[in-house]
Structure formats: structure tokens, C-alpha cells
Coordinates of C-alpha atoms and ligand atoms in Angstrom, one line a residue:
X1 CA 0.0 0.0 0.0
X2 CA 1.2 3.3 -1.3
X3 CA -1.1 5.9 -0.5
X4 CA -0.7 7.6 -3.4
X5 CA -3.5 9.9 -3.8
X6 CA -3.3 9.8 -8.1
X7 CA -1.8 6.0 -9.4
X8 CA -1.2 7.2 -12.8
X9 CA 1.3 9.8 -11.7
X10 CA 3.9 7.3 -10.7
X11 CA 3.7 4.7 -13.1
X12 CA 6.5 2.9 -14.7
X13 CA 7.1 3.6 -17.8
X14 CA 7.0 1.0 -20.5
X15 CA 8.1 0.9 -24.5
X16 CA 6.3 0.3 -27.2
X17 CA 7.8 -0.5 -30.6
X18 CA 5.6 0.4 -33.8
X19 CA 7.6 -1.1 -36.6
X20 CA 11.1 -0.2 -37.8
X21 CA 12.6 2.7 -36.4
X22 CA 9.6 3.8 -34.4
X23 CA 10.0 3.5 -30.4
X24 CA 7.2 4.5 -28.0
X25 CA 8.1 5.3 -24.7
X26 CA 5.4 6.3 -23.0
X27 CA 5.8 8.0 -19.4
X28 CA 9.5 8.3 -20.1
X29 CA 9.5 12.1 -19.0
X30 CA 6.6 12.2 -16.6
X31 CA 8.7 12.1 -13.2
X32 CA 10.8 15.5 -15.1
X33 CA 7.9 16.8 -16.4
X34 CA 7.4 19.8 -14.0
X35 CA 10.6 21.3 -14.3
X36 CA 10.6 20.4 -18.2
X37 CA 7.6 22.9 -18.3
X38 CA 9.5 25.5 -15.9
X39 CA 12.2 25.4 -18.6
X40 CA 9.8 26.1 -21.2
X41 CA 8.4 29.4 -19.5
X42 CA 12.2 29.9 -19.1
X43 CA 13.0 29.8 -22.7
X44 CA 9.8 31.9 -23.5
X45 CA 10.5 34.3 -21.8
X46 CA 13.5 34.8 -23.5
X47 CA 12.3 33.9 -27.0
X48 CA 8.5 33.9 -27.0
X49 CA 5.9 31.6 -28.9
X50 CA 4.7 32.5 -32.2
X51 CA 2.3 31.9 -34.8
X52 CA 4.9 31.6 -37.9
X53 CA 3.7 32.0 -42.0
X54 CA 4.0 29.1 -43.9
X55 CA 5.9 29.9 -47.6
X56 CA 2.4 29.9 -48.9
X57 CA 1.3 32.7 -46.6
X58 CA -0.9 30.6 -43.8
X59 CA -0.8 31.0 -40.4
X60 CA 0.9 27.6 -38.3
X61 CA -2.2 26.6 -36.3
X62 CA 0.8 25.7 -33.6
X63 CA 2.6 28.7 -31.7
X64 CA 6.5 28.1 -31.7
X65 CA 9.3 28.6 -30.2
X66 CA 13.2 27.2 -30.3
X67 CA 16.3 26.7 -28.5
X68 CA 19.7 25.6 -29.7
X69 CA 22.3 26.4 -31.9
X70 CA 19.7 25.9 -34.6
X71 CA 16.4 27.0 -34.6
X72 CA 13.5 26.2 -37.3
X73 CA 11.6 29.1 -38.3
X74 CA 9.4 29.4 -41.4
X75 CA 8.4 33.0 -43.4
X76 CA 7.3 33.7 -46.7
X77 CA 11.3 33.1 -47.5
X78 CA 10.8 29.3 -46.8
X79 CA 11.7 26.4 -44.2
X80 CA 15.4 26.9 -42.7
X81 CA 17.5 26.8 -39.5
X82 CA 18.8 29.5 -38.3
X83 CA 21.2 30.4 -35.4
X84 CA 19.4 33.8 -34.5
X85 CA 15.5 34.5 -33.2
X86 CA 14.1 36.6 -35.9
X87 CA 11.9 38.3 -33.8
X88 CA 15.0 40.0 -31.5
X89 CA 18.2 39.1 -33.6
X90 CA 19.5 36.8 -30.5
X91 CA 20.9 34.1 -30.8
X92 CA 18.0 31.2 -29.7
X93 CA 18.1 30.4 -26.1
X94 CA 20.7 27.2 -25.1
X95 CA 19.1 23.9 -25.0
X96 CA 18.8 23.6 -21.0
X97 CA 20.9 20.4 -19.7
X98 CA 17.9 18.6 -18.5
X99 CA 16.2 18.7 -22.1
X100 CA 19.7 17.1 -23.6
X101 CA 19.9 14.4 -20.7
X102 CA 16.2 13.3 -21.4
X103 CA 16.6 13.8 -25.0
X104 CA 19.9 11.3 -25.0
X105 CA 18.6 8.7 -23.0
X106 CA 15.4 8.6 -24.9
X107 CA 17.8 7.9 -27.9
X108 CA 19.6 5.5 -26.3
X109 CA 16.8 3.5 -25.3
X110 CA 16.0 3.3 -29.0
X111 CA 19.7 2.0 -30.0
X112 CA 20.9 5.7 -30.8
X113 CA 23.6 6.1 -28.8
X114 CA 25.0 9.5 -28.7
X115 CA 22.6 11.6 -29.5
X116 CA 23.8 15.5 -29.1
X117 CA 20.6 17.7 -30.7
X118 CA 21.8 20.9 -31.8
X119 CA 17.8 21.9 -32.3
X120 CA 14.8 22.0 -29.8
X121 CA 11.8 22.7 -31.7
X122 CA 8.7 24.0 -29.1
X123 CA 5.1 23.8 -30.3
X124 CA 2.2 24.8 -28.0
X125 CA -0.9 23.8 -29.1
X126 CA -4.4 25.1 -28.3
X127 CA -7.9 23.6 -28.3
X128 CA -8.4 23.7 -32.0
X129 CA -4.7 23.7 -33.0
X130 CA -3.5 21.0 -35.2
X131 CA -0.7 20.1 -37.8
X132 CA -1.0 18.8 -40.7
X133 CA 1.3 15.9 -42.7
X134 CA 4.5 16.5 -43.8
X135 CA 7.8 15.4 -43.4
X136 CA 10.9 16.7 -41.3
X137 CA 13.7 17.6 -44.1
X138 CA 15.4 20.5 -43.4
X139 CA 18.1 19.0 -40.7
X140 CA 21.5 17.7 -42.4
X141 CA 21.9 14.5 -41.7
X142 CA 19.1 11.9 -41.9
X143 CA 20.8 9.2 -39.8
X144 CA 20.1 10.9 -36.4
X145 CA 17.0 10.4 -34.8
X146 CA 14.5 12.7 -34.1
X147 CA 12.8 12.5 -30.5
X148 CA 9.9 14.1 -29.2
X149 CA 8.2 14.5 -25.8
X150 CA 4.7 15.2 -25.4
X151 CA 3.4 17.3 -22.3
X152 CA 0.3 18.4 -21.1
X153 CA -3.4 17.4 -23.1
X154 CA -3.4 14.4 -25.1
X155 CA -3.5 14.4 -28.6
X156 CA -3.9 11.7 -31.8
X157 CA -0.8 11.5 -33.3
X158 CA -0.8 10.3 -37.1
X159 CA 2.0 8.2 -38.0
X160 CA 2.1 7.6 -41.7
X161 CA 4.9 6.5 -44.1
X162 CA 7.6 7.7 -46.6
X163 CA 4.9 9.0 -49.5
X164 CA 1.9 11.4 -48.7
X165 CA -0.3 8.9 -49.8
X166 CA 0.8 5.7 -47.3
X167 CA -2.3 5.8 -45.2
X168 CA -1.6 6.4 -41.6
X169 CA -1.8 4.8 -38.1
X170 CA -3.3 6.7 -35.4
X171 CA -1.4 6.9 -32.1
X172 CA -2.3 8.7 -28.8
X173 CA 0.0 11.0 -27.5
X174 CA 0.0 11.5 -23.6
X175 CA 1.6 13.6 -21.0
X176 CA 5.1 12.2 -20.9
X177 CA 5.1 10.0 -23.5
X178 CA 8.8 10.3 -25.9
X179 CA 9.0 8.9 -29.2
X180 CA 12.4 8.1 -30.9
X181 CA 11.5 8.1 -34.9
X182 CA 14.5 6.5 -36.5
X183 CA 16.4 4.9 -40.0
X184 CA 14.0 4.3 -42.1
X185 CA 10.9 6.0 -39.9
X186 CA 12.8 9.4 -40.5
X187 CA 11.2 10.7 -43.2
X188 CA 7.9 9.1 -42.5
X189 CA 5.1 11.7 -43.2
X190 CA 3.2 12.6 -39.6
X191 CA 1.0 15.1 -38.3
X192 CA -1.4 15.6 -35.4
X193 CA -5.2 15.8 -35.3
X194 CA -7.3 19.1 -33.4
X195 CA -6.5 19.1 -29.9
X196 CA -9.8 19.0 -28.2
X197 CA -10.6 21.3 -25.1
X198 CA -9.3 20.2 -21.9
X199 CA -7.3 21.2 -18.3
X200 CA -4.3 19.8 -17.7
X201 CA -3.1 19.9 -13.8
X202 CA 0.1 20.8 -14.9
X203 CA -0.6 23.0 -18.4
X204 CA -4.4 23.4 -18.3
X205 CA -5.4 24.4 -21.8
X206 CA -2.2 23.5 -23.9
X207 CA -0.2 20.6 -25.1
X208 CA 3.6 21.3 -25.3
X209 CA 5.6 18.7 -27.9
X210 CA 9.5 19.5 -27.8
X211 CA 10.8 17.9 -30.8
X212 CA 15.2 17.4 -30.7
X213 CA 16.8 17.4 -33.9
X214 CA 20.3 16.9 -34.9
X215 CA 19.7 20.1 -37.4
X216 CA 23.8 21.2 -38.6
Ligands
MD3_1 C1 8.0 11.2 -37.3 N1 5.5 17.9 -34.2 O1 7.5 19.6 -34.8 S1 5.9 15.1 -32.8 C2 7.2 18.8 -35.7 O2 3.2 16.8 -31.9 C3 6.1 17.8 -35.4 O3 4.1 18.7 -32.3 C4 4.4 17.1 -33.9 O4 5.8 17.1 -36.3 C5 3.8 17.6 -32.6 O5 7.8 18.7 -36.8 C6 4.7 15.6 -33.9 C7 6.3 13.6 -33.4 C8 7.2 13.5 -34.6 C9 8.2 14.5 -34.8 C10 9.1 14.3 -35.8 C11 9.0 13.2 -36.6 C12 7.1 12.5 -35.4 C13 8.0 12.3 -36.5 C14 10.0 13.1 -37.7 C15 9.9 11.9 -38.5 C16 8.9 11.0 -38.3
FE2 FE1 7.3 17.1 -37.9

């Protein structure tokens, strides 16, 4: 007997592979997950969230934000990294130690071992945010993994494959759950669906998804 007022918040957490390359590992960053979120606010209030343009003029649905050497940005211009916030000139805030520990043994679990991201890609979704399918293509060098970390609301995740038109598998995304998408899951085509309307104890409307990248 525990006595622990909320089960779920200490579970253990567990893996989940879904095919080649693909590594669930749901829970992985739940114990870490309040001071990942402090180091969130941290970082934005440094470099703040954003609604970015797409190259075709429309508005992200996600607000954004980055830290690392590299950070992703899109504009009219295009897709690109870039060492330098375009909204102040700075240079992105550093990718705080915690995020690269988490980030490393994430990849590790997943037979990356390694795994120094130069790129931390912050989305912050809202009830009625959503992203659509694409691909990840503007980092260097394909044979590095790309992890994420989910915090906050749930969300369906949409795993599909390497062409547009490879129908996709619908995965749900919880508070703490990390996925390592590898070889030849790396230029899969993904997306998320609407978030719906909720409070989360710890980020009541939003879900946050940091997404590490090995970008130069
Ligand atoms: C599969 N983010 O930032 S994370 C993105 O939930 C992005 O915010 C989504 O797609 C989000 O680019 C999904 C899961 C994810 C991230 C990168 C991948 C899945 C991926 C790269 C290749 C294959
Ligand atoms: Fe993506």
C-alpha cells in the first residue's frame, strides 16, 4: 500500500515499438515533467511563442518557439534553421541540460547512442490547433533520430509512411510519452489531429511537444 492519492502519476514507464525505427516510450518524462515545463516558461520568456507563415502565406495553427544552436523558423522566404530569433536578432536560447539528458537517453533507449541535438523545436498547441502531414527535411543528416516529448493534453498523433499517400496509423499521444523516430521512420510523413478542449493539472489548456533534432 502506497497511499498515493493519483496512481497514474507514478507509473513505470513502459516501450512500445511500432515497426522499424519507431520507439514508443510512453511516461518516459513524466517524473521530469514539471521542471521540463519551468524550462519552457524559461526559454519563453526569452524567445517567446509564435504563430509563424508558412511559404504559402498561412498561419501555423501551432505557436512556436526554439532553442539551440539551430532554430526552425518558417516565413514567406521558406523552411530553414537559423542560429538567431528573428523576432529580437538573439541568438535562440541554449538547449537547457535537462532537455539534452532526457533527449539522450530517450535515444539510447532506442539504439541511438549519442545523441547530441543541436535543435529543440517548441510547439504549444491550443484547443483547435492541429498540424497537418508533412515530413521533417530541413536537418543535415538523416541518420540521427529525431525525438519528441509530449506534455500536457493528449493528442492523436498520425504516424504515416515515406509518400503522402501511405495511409496512416493513429497513435495517442500522452503527457510524458517520448518517441524516438529513426532509419528508415525518419522521413515518414506525420501530423497531429485538433487538440480537443481540456485542463491539464500541470498546463491546463495546452499541449507542449518538444521535438530534438540533430539540425547542422
Ligand atoms: C515522425 N511535431 O514539430 S511530434 C514537428 O506533436 C512535429 O508537435 C508534432 O511534427 C507535434 O515537426 C509531432 C512527433 C514527430 C516528430 C518528428 C518526426 C514524429 C516524427 C519526424 C519523423 C517522423
Ligand atoms: Fe514534424
Amino acid at each position: 500500500m502506497t497511499g498515493d492519492l493519483f496512481e497514474s502519476e507514478n507509473e513505470q514507464p513502459w516501450a512500445e515499438s511500432r515497426g522499424e525505427g519507431v520507439v514508443v516510450l510512453r511516461r518516459f518524462a513524466r517524473a521530469d515533467a514539471p521542471r521540463l515545463l519551468d524550462d519552457i516558461q524559461k526559454i519563453a520568456s526569452q524567445a517567446g511563442f509564435r504563430i509563424m507563415i508558412t511559404p504559402g502565406g498561412h498561419q501555423m495553427s501551432a505557436a512556436m518557439t526554439c532553442a539551440g544552436d539551430w532554430g526552425w523558423v518558417t516565413d514567406r522566404k521558406g523552411y530553414r534553421y537559423q542560429h538567431e530569433d528573428p523576432q529580437t536578432g538573439a541568438p535562440w536560447p541554449a538547449i537547457p541540460e535537462r532537455f539534452s539528458q532526457l533527449a539522450g537517453r530517450a535515444a539510447e533507449e532506442a539504439g541511438f547512442s549519442g545523441f547530441q541535438p543541436d535543435a529543440c523545436l517548441i510547439n504549444r498547441y491550443e484547443p483547435g490547433a492541429k498540424m497537418g502531414l508533412h515530413q521533417d527535411r530541413d536537418e543535415r543528416d538523416f541518420s540521427w533520430p529525431i525525438v519528441s516529448v509530449s506534455l500536457g493534453l493528449p493528442i492523436v498523433f498520425q504516424m504515416g509512411g515515406p509518400k503522402r499517400s501511405d495511409k496512416p496509423e493513429r497513435i495517442l499521444l500522452e503527457h510524458g510519452d517520448v518517441v524516438v523516430w529513426g532509419g528508415p521512420a525518419r522521413l515518414n510523413y506525420h501530423g497531429v489531429l485538433t487538440l480537443k478542449k481540456g485542463n491539464h493539472a500541470l498546463t491546463g489548456p495546452y499541449r507542449y511537444n518538444l521535438t530534438f533534432r540533430k539540425a547542422g
